Amino acid sequence: MATASNSVLFLSSDPLSHHHNPPRTNLYPSSSSRSHSVSLIPTKQSSSLALRCSNNGDNVSSQKDTPIELKFPAFPTVMDINQIREILPHRFPFLLVDRVIEYTPGVSAVAIKNVTINDNFFPGHFPDRPIMPGVLMIEAMAQVGGIVMLQPEVGGSQDNFFFAGIDKVRFRKPVIAGDTLVMRMTLLKFQKRFGLAKMEGKAYVGGSLVCEGEFMMVSAGSS
């Protein structure tokens, strides 16, 4: 308690104040010290709060000033279309993977398919409502799985591969022209002797799940 009393005396040690206000007995009781400390704390907090609010306001204004075309970064490129063509045997109009944005050797791959009105299936599916066929979504996901399966880390080769089975497939939402289909394929099991792979696949548009299922694929060299 003595330390608190000394600090208060130091803060108010003004010669003029001593001249006009003579010392009194029990000048700074403990209750007075507590009242001083309480009065100082809100002052510091209020100034900090005002500064924080000012900074938040600056951030909001800077975000509003940024053009929309500069707000959203592009997907990263781990494999471009030329590298994908070196792995997958598919070609136009059935190559349904545009870019690999994440790849963990022997484990998983994440890739995108840019769905555009120029895709050759839209004139017939459907002329008045362009929706990507579910079977082509499954095919696109399988091609992403092939990128994982045919890599040396898994023990695969640059052979063709085929479906051996599809299970638990669900279509959650339609995929339309203008969407970007983001597909993740995860290798669950690979039997190198038979060239057989079991995978889990999920596809998203704008962060929403649109398709999922389990895939069984086999290397053509093992058939």
PDB file of C-alpha atoms in Angstrom:
ATOM      1  CA  MET A   1       0.000   0.000   0.000  1.00  0.00           C
ATOM      2  CA  ALA A   2       2.927   2.323   0.669  1.00  0.00           C
ATOM      3  CA  THR A   3       4.136   1.915  -2.916  1.00  0.00           C
ATOM      4  CA  ALA A   4       0.784   2.970  -4.348  1.00  0.00           C
ATOM      5  CA  SER A   5       0.698   6.012  -2.089  1.00  0.00           C
ATOM      6  CA  ASN A   6       4.213   7.076  -3.137  1.00  0.00           C
ATOM      7  CA  SER A   7       3.371   6.788  -6.844  1.00  0.00           C
ATOM      8  CA  VAL A   8       0.342   9.003  -6.443  1.00  0.00           C
ATOM      9  CA  LEU A   9       2.381  11.565  -4.535  1.00  0.00           C
ATOM     10  CA  PHE A  10       4.951  11.591  -7.332  1.00  0.00           C
ATOM     11  CA  LEU A  11       2.333  12.191 -10.033  1.00  0.00           C
ATOM     12  CA  SER A  12       0.923  15.156  -8.169  1.00  0.00           C
ATOM     13  CA  SER A  13       4.249  16.645  -6.991  1.00  0.00           C
ATOM     14  CA  ASP A  14       3.769  20.125  -8.385  1.00  0.00           C
ATOM     15  CA  PRO A  15       5.313  23.013  -6.388  1.00  0.00           C
ATOM     16  CA  LEU A  16       2.386  25.253  -7.206  1.00  0.00           C
ATOM     17  CA  SER A  17      -0.142  22.778  -5.996  1.00  0.00           C
ATOM     18  CA  HIS A  18       1.747  22.461  -2.703  1.00  0.00           C
ATOM     19  CA  HIS A  19       1.764  26.226  -2.380  1.00  0.00           C
ATOM     20  CA  HIS A  20      -1.969  26.691  -2.884  1.00  0.00           C
ATOM     21  CA  ASN A  21      -3.060  23.458  -1.206  1.00  0.00           C
ATOM     22  CA  PRO A  22      -1.184  22.833   2.018  1.00  0.00           C
ATOM     23  CA  PRO A  23      -0.672  19.242   3.060  1.00  0.00           C
ATOM     24  CA  ARG A  24      -3.335  17.649   5.195  1.00  0.00           C
ATOM     25  CA  THR A  25      -3.170  14.767   7.539  1.00  0.00           C
ATOM     26  CA  ASN A  26      -3.898  11.423   5.862  1.00  0.00           C
ATOM     27  CA  LEU A  27      -3.589  13.156   2.470  1.00  0.00           C
ATOM     28  CA  TYR A  28      -3.787  10.027   0.260  1.00  0.00           C
ATOM     29  CA  PRO A  29      -5.724   7.261   1.939  1.00  0.00           C
ATOM     30  CA  SER A  30      -5.923   3.869   0.295  1.00  0.00           C
ATOM     31  CA  SER A  31      -9.423   4.541  -1.035  1.00  0.00           C
ATOM     32  CA  SER A  32      -8.099   7.607  -2.871  1.00  0.00           C
ATOM     33  CA  SER A  33      -5.341   5.514  -4.494  1.00  0.00           C
ATOM     34  CA  ARG A  34      -7.892   3.063  -5.745  1.00  0.00           C
ATOM     35  CA  SER A  35     -10.034   5.815  -7.197  1.00  0.00           C
ATOM     36  CA  HIS A  36      -7.013   7.221  -9.072  1.00  0.00           C
ATOM     37  CA  SER A  37      -6.138   3.850 -10.558  1.00  0.00           C
ATOM     38  CA  VAL A  38      -9.720   3.262 -11.667  1.00  0.00           C
ATOM     39  CA  SER A  39      -9.903   6.666 -13.320  1.00  0.00           C
ATOM     40  CA  LEU A  40      -6.711   6.050 -15.314  1.00  0.00           C
ATOM     41  CA  ILE A  41      -7.665   2.666 -16.785  1.00  0.00           C
ATOM     42  CA  PRO A  42     -10.769   3.774 -18.743  1.00  0.00           C
ATOM     43  CA  THR A  43      -8.748   6.582 -20.275  1.00  0.00           C
ATOM     44  CA  LYS A  44      -6.182   4.151 -21.702  1.00  0.00           C
ATOM     45  CA  GLN A  45      -8.842   1.733 -22.918  1.00  0.00           C
ATOM     46  CA  SER A  46     -10.908   4.442 -24.561  1.00  0.00           C
ATOM     47  CA  SER A  47      -7.913   5.803 -26.470  1.00  0.00           C
ATOM     48  CA  SER A  48      -6.984   2.283 -27.610  1.00  0.00           C
ATOM     49  CA  LEU A  49     -10.568   1.628 -28.653  1.00  0.00           C
ATOM     50  CA  ALA A  50     -10.701   4.851 -30.616  1.00  0.00           C
ATOM     51  CA  LEU A  51      -7.472   3.936 -32.395  1.00  0.00           C
ATOM     52  CA  ARG A  52      -8.751   0.456 -33.197  1.00  0.00           C
ATOM     53  CA  CYS A  53     -12.012   1.795 -34.592  1.00  0.00           C
ATOM     54  CA  SER A  54     -10.072   4.239 -36.732  1.00  0.00           C
ATOM     55  CA  ASN A  55      -7.921   1.432 -38.159  1.00  0.00           C
ATOM     56  CA  ASN A  56     -10.966  -0.703 -38.930  1.00  0.00           C
ATOM     57  CA  GLY A  57     -12.543   2.193 -40.731  1.00  0.00           C
ATOM     58  CA  ASP A  58      -9.432   2.631 -42.863  1.00  0.00           C
ATOM     59  CA  ASN A  59      -9.481  -1.082 -43.794  1.00  0.00           C
ATOM     60  CA  VAL A  60     -13.143  -0.963 -44.806  1.00  0.00           C
ATOM     61  CA  SER A  61     -12.582   2.098 -46.969  1.00  0.00           C
ATOM     62  CA  SER A  62      -9.541   0.533 -48.657  1.00  0.00           C
ATOM     63  CA  GLN A  63     -11.541  -2.606 -49.453  1.00  0.00           C
ATOM     64  CA  LYS A  64     -14.289  -0.521 -51.003  1.00  0.00           C
ATOM     65  CA  ASP A  65     -11.745   1.323 -53.119  1.00  0.00           C
ATOM     66  CA  THR A  66     -10.251  -1.919 -54.499  1.00  0.00           C
ATOM     67  CA  PRO A  67     -11.762  -2.886 -57.887  1.00  0.00           C
ATOM     68  CA  ILE A  68     -13.581  -6.219 -57.830  1.00  0.00           C
ATOM     69  CA  GLU A  69     -11.228  -7.700 -60.441  1.00  0.00           C
ATOM     70  CA  LEU A  70      -8.347  -7.251 -57.991  1.00  0.00           C
ATOM     71  CA  LYS A  71     -10.057  -8.615 -54.863  1.00  0.00           C
ATOM     72  CA  PHE A  72     -10.003 -12.328 -55.694  1.00  0.00           C
ATOM     73  CA  PRO A  73      -6.683 -14.081 -56.406  1.00  0.00           C
ATOM     74  CA  ALA A  74      -6.485 -16.736 -59.107  1.00  0.00           C
ATOM     75  CA  PHE A  75      -6.136 -20.422 -58.335  1.00  0.00           C
ATOM     76  CA  PRO A  76      -2.496 -21.497 -58.012  1.00  0.00           C
ATOM     77  CA  THR A  77      -0.944 -23.631 -60.732  1.00  0.00           C
ATOM     78  CA  VAL A  78       0.800 -26.818 -59.672  1.00  0.00           C
ATOM     79  CA  MET A  79       0.319 -28.490 -63.077  1.00  0.00           C
ATOM     80  CA  ASP A  80      -0.770 -26.613 -66.183  1.00  0.00           C
ATOM     81  CA  ILE A  81      -2.646 -28.119 -69.101  1.00  0.00           C
ATOM     82  CA  ASN A  82       0.547 -29.175 -70.884  1.00  0.00           C
ATOM     83  CA  GLN A  83       1.758 -31.113 -67.844  1.00  0.00           C
ATOM     84  CA  ILE A  84      -1.680 -32.687 -67.478  1.00  0.00           C
ATOM     85  CA  ARG A  85      -1.565 -33.846 -71.105  1.00  0.00           C
ATOM     86  CA  GLU A  86       1.745 -35.557 -70.401  1.00  0.00           C
ATOM     87  CA  ILE A  87       0.064 -37.660 -67.704  1.00  0.00           C
ATOM     88  CA  LEU A  88      -3.477 -38.274 -68.950  1.00  0.00           C
ATOM     89  CA  PRO A  89      -4.172 -39.961 -72.302  1.00  0.00           C
ATOM     90  CA  HIS A  90      -7.423 -38.008 -72.810  1.00  0.00           C
ATOM     91  CA  ARG A  91      -7.753 -35.406 -75.534  1.00  0.00           C
ATOM     92  CA  PHE A  92     -10.425 -33.008 -76.836  1.00  0.00           C
ATOM     93  CA  PRO A  93     -13.336 -33.169 -76.394  1.00  0.00           C
ATOM     94  CA  PHE A  94     -12.920 -35.483 -73.418  1.00  0.00           C
ATOM     95  CA  LEU A  95     -10.084 -33.954 -71.428  1.00  0.00           C
ATOM     96  CA  LEU A  96     -12.042 -32.463 -68.521  1.00  0.00           C
ATOM     97  CA  VAL A  97      -9.233 -31.182 -66.285  1.00  0.00           C
ATOM     98  CA  ASP A  98      -7.834 -27.690 -66.899  1.00  0.00           C
ATOM     99  CA  ARG A  99      -5.407 -27.177 -64.015  1.00  0.00           C
ATOM    100  CA  VAL A 100      -4.070 -28.947 -60.935  1.00  0.00           C
ATOM    101  CA  ILE A 101      -4.002 -26.544 -57.991  1.00  0.00           C
ATOM    102  CA  GLU A 102      -2.732 -28.929 -55.299  1.00  0.00           C
ATOM    103  CA  TYR A 103      -0.882 -32.224 -55.469  1.00  0.00           C
ATOM    104  CA  THR A 104       0.347 -34.460 -52.675  1.00  0.00           C
ATOM    105  CA  PRO A 105       2.352 -37.330 -54.207  1.00  0.00           C
ATOM    106  CA  GLY A 106       0.743 -40.686 -53.581  1.00  0.00           C
ATOM    107  CA  VAL A 107      -2.076 -39.156 -51.551  1.00  0.00           C
ATOM    108  CA  SER A 108      -4.350 -36.683 -53.345  1.00  0.00           C
ATOM    109  CA  ALA A 109      -4.839 -34.095 -56.059  1.00  0.00           C
ATOM    110  CA  VAL A 110      -7.099 -31.062 -56.368  1.00  0.00           C
ATOM    111  CA  ALA A 111      -7.912 -29.788 -59.845  1.00  0.00           C
ATOM    112  CA  ILE A 112     -10.362 -27.488 -61.582  1.00  0.00           C
ATOM    113  CA  LYS A 113     -12.582 -27.717 -64.613  1.00  0.00           C
ATOM    114  CA  ASN A 114     -13.756 -24.388 -66.029  1.00  0.00           C
ATOM    115  CA  VAL A 115     -17.309 -25.029 -67.183  1.00  0.00           C
ATOM    116  CA  THR A 116     -18.081 -22.774 -70.156  1.00  0.00           C
ATOM    117  CA  ILE A 117     -20.989 -22.430 -72.546  1.00  0.00           C
ATOM    118  CA  ASN A 118     -18.589 -23.503 -75.321  1.00  0.00           C
ATOM    119  CA  ASP A 119     -18.347 -27.043 -73.910  1.00  0.00           C
ATOM    120  CA  ASN A 120     -19.632 -29.375 -76.599  1.00  0.00           C
ATOM    121  CA  PHE A 121     -22.227 -31.087 -74.393  1.00  0.00           C
ATOM    122  CA  PHE A 122     -24.272 -27.952 -73.650  1.00  0.00           C
ATOM    123  CA  PRO A 123     -26.123 -27.717 -76.997  1.00  0.00           C
ATOM    124  CA  GLY A 124     -27.872 -30.984 -76.139  1.00  0.00           C
ATOM    125  CA  HIS A 125     -27.889 -30.797 -72.280  1.00  0.00           C
ATOM    126  CA  PHE A 126     -29.991 -28.710 -72.307  1.00  0.00           C
ATOM    127  CA  PRO A 127     -30.593 -26.113 -75.042  1.00  0.00           C
ATOM    128  CA  ASP A 128     -32.593 -23.840 -72.741  1.00  0.00           C
ATOM    129  CA  ARG A 129     -30.837 -24.681 -69.462  1.00  0.00           C
ATOM    130  CA  PRO A 130     -27.106 -25.503 -69.751  1.00  0.00           C
ATOM    131  CA  ILE A 131     -26.367 -28.058 -67.001  1.00  0.00           C
ATOM    132  CA  MET A 132     -23.204 -30.167 -66.903  1.00  0.00           C
ATOM    133  CA  PRO A 133     -24.178 -33.855 -67.129  1.00  0.00           C
ATOM    134  CA  GLY A 134     -23.604 -35.782 -63.920  1.00  0.00           C
ATOM    135  CA  VAL A 135     -21.768 -38.559 -65.741  1.00  0.00           C
ATOM    136  CA  LEU A 136     -19.244 -36.010 -67.045  1.00  0.00           C
ATOM    137  CA  MET A 137     -18.717 -34.666 -63.539  1.00  0.00           C
ATOM    138  CA  ILE A 138     -17.860 -38.230 -62.509  1.00  0.00           C
ATOM    139  CA  GLU A 139     -15.572 -38.560 -65.522  1.00  0.00           C
ATOM    140  CA  ALA A 140     -13.781 -35.310 -64.678  1.00  0.00           C
ATOM    141  CA  MET A 141     -13.248 -36.468 -61.095  1.00  0.00           C
ATOM    142  CA  ALA A 142     -11.940 -39.817 -62.323  1.00  0.00           C
ATOM    143  CA  GLN A 143      -9.402 -38.014 -64.501  1.00  0.00           C
ATOM    144  CA  VAL A 144      -8.160 -36.145 -61.429  1.00  0.00           C
ATOM    145  CA  GLY A 145      -7.875 -39.546 -59.736  1.00  0.00           C
ATOM    146  CA  GLY A 146      -5.877 -40.755 -62.702  1.00  0.00           C
ATOM    147  CA  ILE A 147      -3.333 -37.991 -62.123  1.00  0.00           C
ATOM    148  CA  VAL A 148      -2.728 -39.471 -58.664  1.00  0.00           C
ATOM    149  CA  MET A 149      -2.912 -43.099 -59.769  1.00  0.00           C
ATOM    150  CA  LEU A 150      -0.559 -42.877 -62.738  1.00  0.00           C
ATOM    151  CA  GLN A 151       2.254 -41.133 -60.882  1.00  0.00           C
ATOM    152  CA  PRO A 152       5.489 -42.950 -59.942  1.00  0.00           C
ATOM    153  CA  GLU A 153       4.898 -42.224 -56.239  1.00  0.00           C
ATOM    154  CA  VAL A 154       1.950 -44.624 -56.342  1.00  0.00           C
ATOM    155  CA  GLY A 155       3.666 -47.145 -58.561  1.00  0.00           C
ATOM    156  CA  GLY A 156       1.515 -46.457 -61.591  1.00  0.00           C
ATOM    157  CA  SER A 157       2.534 -45.887 -65.194  1.00  0.00           C
ATOM    158  CA  GLN A 158       1.461 -43.779 -68.134  1.00  0.00           C
ATOM    159  CA  ASP A 159      -1.037 -46.430 -69.244  1.00  0.00           C
ATOM    160  CA  ASN A 160      -4.734 -45.936 -69.719  1.00  0.00           C
ATOM    161  CA  PHE A 161      -7.023 -46.639 -66.800  1.00  0.00           C
ATOM    162  CA  PHE A 162     -10.651 -47.671 -66.525  1.00  0.00           C
ATOM    163  CA  PHE A 163     -13.486 -47.592 -64.051  1.00  0.00           C
ATOM    164  CA  ALA A 164     -13.801 -50.765 -62.012  1.00  0.00           C
ATOM    165  CA  GLY A 165     -16.681 -49.472 -59.925  1.00  0.00           C
ATOM    166  CA  ILE A 166     -18.512 -46.429 -58.611  1.00  0.00           C
ATOM    167  CA  ASP A 167     -20.277 -46.374 -55.274  1.00  0.00           C
ATOM    168  CA  LYS A 168     -22.171 -43.935 -53.024  1.00  0.00           C
ATOM    169  CA  VAL A 169     -22.373 -41.269 -55.719  1.00  0.00           C
ATOM    170  CA  ARG A 170     -24.553 -38.291 -54.861  1.00  0.00           C
ATOM    171  CA  PHE A 171     -25.278 -35.146 -56.863  1.00  0.00           C
ATOM    172  CA  ARG A 172     -26.035 -32.283 -54.489  1.00  0.00           C
ATOM    173  CA  LYS A 173     -26.437 -29.267 -56.777  1.00  0.00           C
ATOM    174  CA  PRO A 174     -26.479 -28.635 -60.548  1.00  0.00           C
ATOM    175  CA  VAL A 175     -23.333 -27.330 -62.220  1.00  0.00           C
ATOM    176  CA  ILE A 176     -24.014 -24.767 -64.923  1.00  0.00           C
ATOM    177  CA  ALA A 177     -22.087 -22.835 -67.544  1.00  0.00           C
ATOM    178  CA  GLY A 178     -19.848 -20.248 -65.886  1.00  0.00           C
ATOM    179  CA  ASP A 179     -19.076 -22.383 -62.820  1.00  0.00           C
ATOM    180  CA  THR A 180     -15.628 -23.525 -61.782  1.00  0.00           C
ATOM    181  CA  LEU A 181     -15.702 -27.155 -60.688  1.00  0.00           C
ATOM    182  CA  VAL A 182     -13.098 -27.823 -57.980  1.00  0.00           C
ATOM    183  CA  MET A 183     -12.413 -31.541 -57.553  1.00  0.00           C
ATOM    184  CA  ARG A 184     -10.491 -33.336 -54.817  1.00  0.00           C
ATOM    185  CA  MET A 185      -9.534 -36.984 -55.246  1.00  0.00           C
ATOM    186  CA  THR A 186      -7.944 -38.840 -52.331  1.00  0.00           C
ATOM    187  CA  LEU A 187      -6.315 -42.243 -52.678  1.00  0.00           C
ATOM    188  CA  LEU A 188      -7.639 -44.628 -50.030  1.00  0.00           C
ATOM    189  CA  LYS A 189      -5.993 -47.876 -51.155  1.00  0.00           C
ATOM    190  CA  PHE A 190      -3.806 -49.064 -54.018  1.00  0.00           C
ATOM    191  CA  GLN A 191      -3.071 -52.699 -54.847  1.00  0.00           C
ATOM    192  CA  LYS A 192       0.013 -52.485 -57.007  1.00  0.00           C
ATOM    193  CA  ARG A 193      -0.106 -56.169 -57.950  1.00  0.00           C
ATOM    194  CA  PHE A 194      -3.493 -55.733 -59.626  1.00  0.00           C
ATOM    195  CA  GLY A 195      -3.157 -52.048 -60.497  1.00  0.00           C
ATOM    196  CA  LEU A 196      -6.363 -51.413 -58.567  1.00  0.00           C
ATOM    197  CA  ALA A 197      -7.042 -48.107 -56.800  1.00  0.00           C
ATOM    198  CA  LYS A 198      -9.840 -47.084 -54.458  1.00  0.00           C
ATOM    199  CA  MET A 199     -10.449 -43.351 -54.141  1.00  0.00           C
ATOM    200  CA  GLU A 200     -12.742 -40.862 -52.488  1.00  0.00           C
ATOM    201  CA  GLY A 201     -13.910 -37.933 -54.568  1.00  0.00           C
ATOM    202  CA  LYS A 202     -15.606 -34.638 -53.777  1.00  0.00           C
ATOM    203  CA  ALA A 203     -16.441 -31.779 -56.131  1.00  0.00           C
ATOM    204  CA  TYR A 204     -17.295 -28.207 -55.169  1.00  0.00           C
ATOM    205  CA  VAL A 205     -18.560 -25.003 -56.748  1.00  0.00           C
ATOM    206  CA  GLY A 206     -18.004 -21.832 -54.742  1.00  0.00           C
ATOM    207  CA  GLY A 207     -17.280 -23.837 -51.610  1.00  0.00           C
ATOM    208  CA  SER A 208     -20.540 -25.829 -51.831  1.00  0.00           C
ATOM    209  CA  LEU A 209     -20.433 -29.601 -52.304  1.00  0.00           C
ATOM    210  CA  VAL A 210     -22.030 -30.544 -55.623  1.00  0.00           C
ATOM    211  CA  CYS A 211     -20.947 -34.165 -56.077  1.00  0.00           C
ATOM    212  CA  GLU A 212     -19.280 -36.937 -54.101  1.00  0.00           C
ATOM    213  CA  GLY A 213     -18.621 -40.653 -54.346  1.00  0.00           C
ATOM    214  CA  GLU A 214     -16.194 -43.550 -54.101  1.00  0.00           C
ATOM    215  CA  PHE A 215     -14.248 -44.712 -57.153  1.00  0.00           C
ATOM    216  CA  MET A 216     -12.571 -47.976 -58.113  1.00  0.00           C
ATOM    217  CA  MET A 217     -10.131 -47.697 -60.993  1.00  0.00           C
ATOM    218  CA  VAL A 218      -7.769 -50.158 -62.601  1.00  0.00           C
ATOM    219  CA  SER A 219      -4.702 -49.633 -64.739  1.00  0.00           C
ATOM    220  CA  ALA A 220      -5.110 -50.815 -68.345  1.00  0.00           C
ATOM    221  CA  GLY A 221      -1.796 -52.662 -68.130  1.00  0.00           C
ATOM    222  CA  SER A 222      -3.248 -54.881 -65.395  1.00  0.00           C
ATOM    223  CA  SER A 223      -6.492 -55.830 -67.156  1.00  0.00           C
TER     224      SER A 223
END
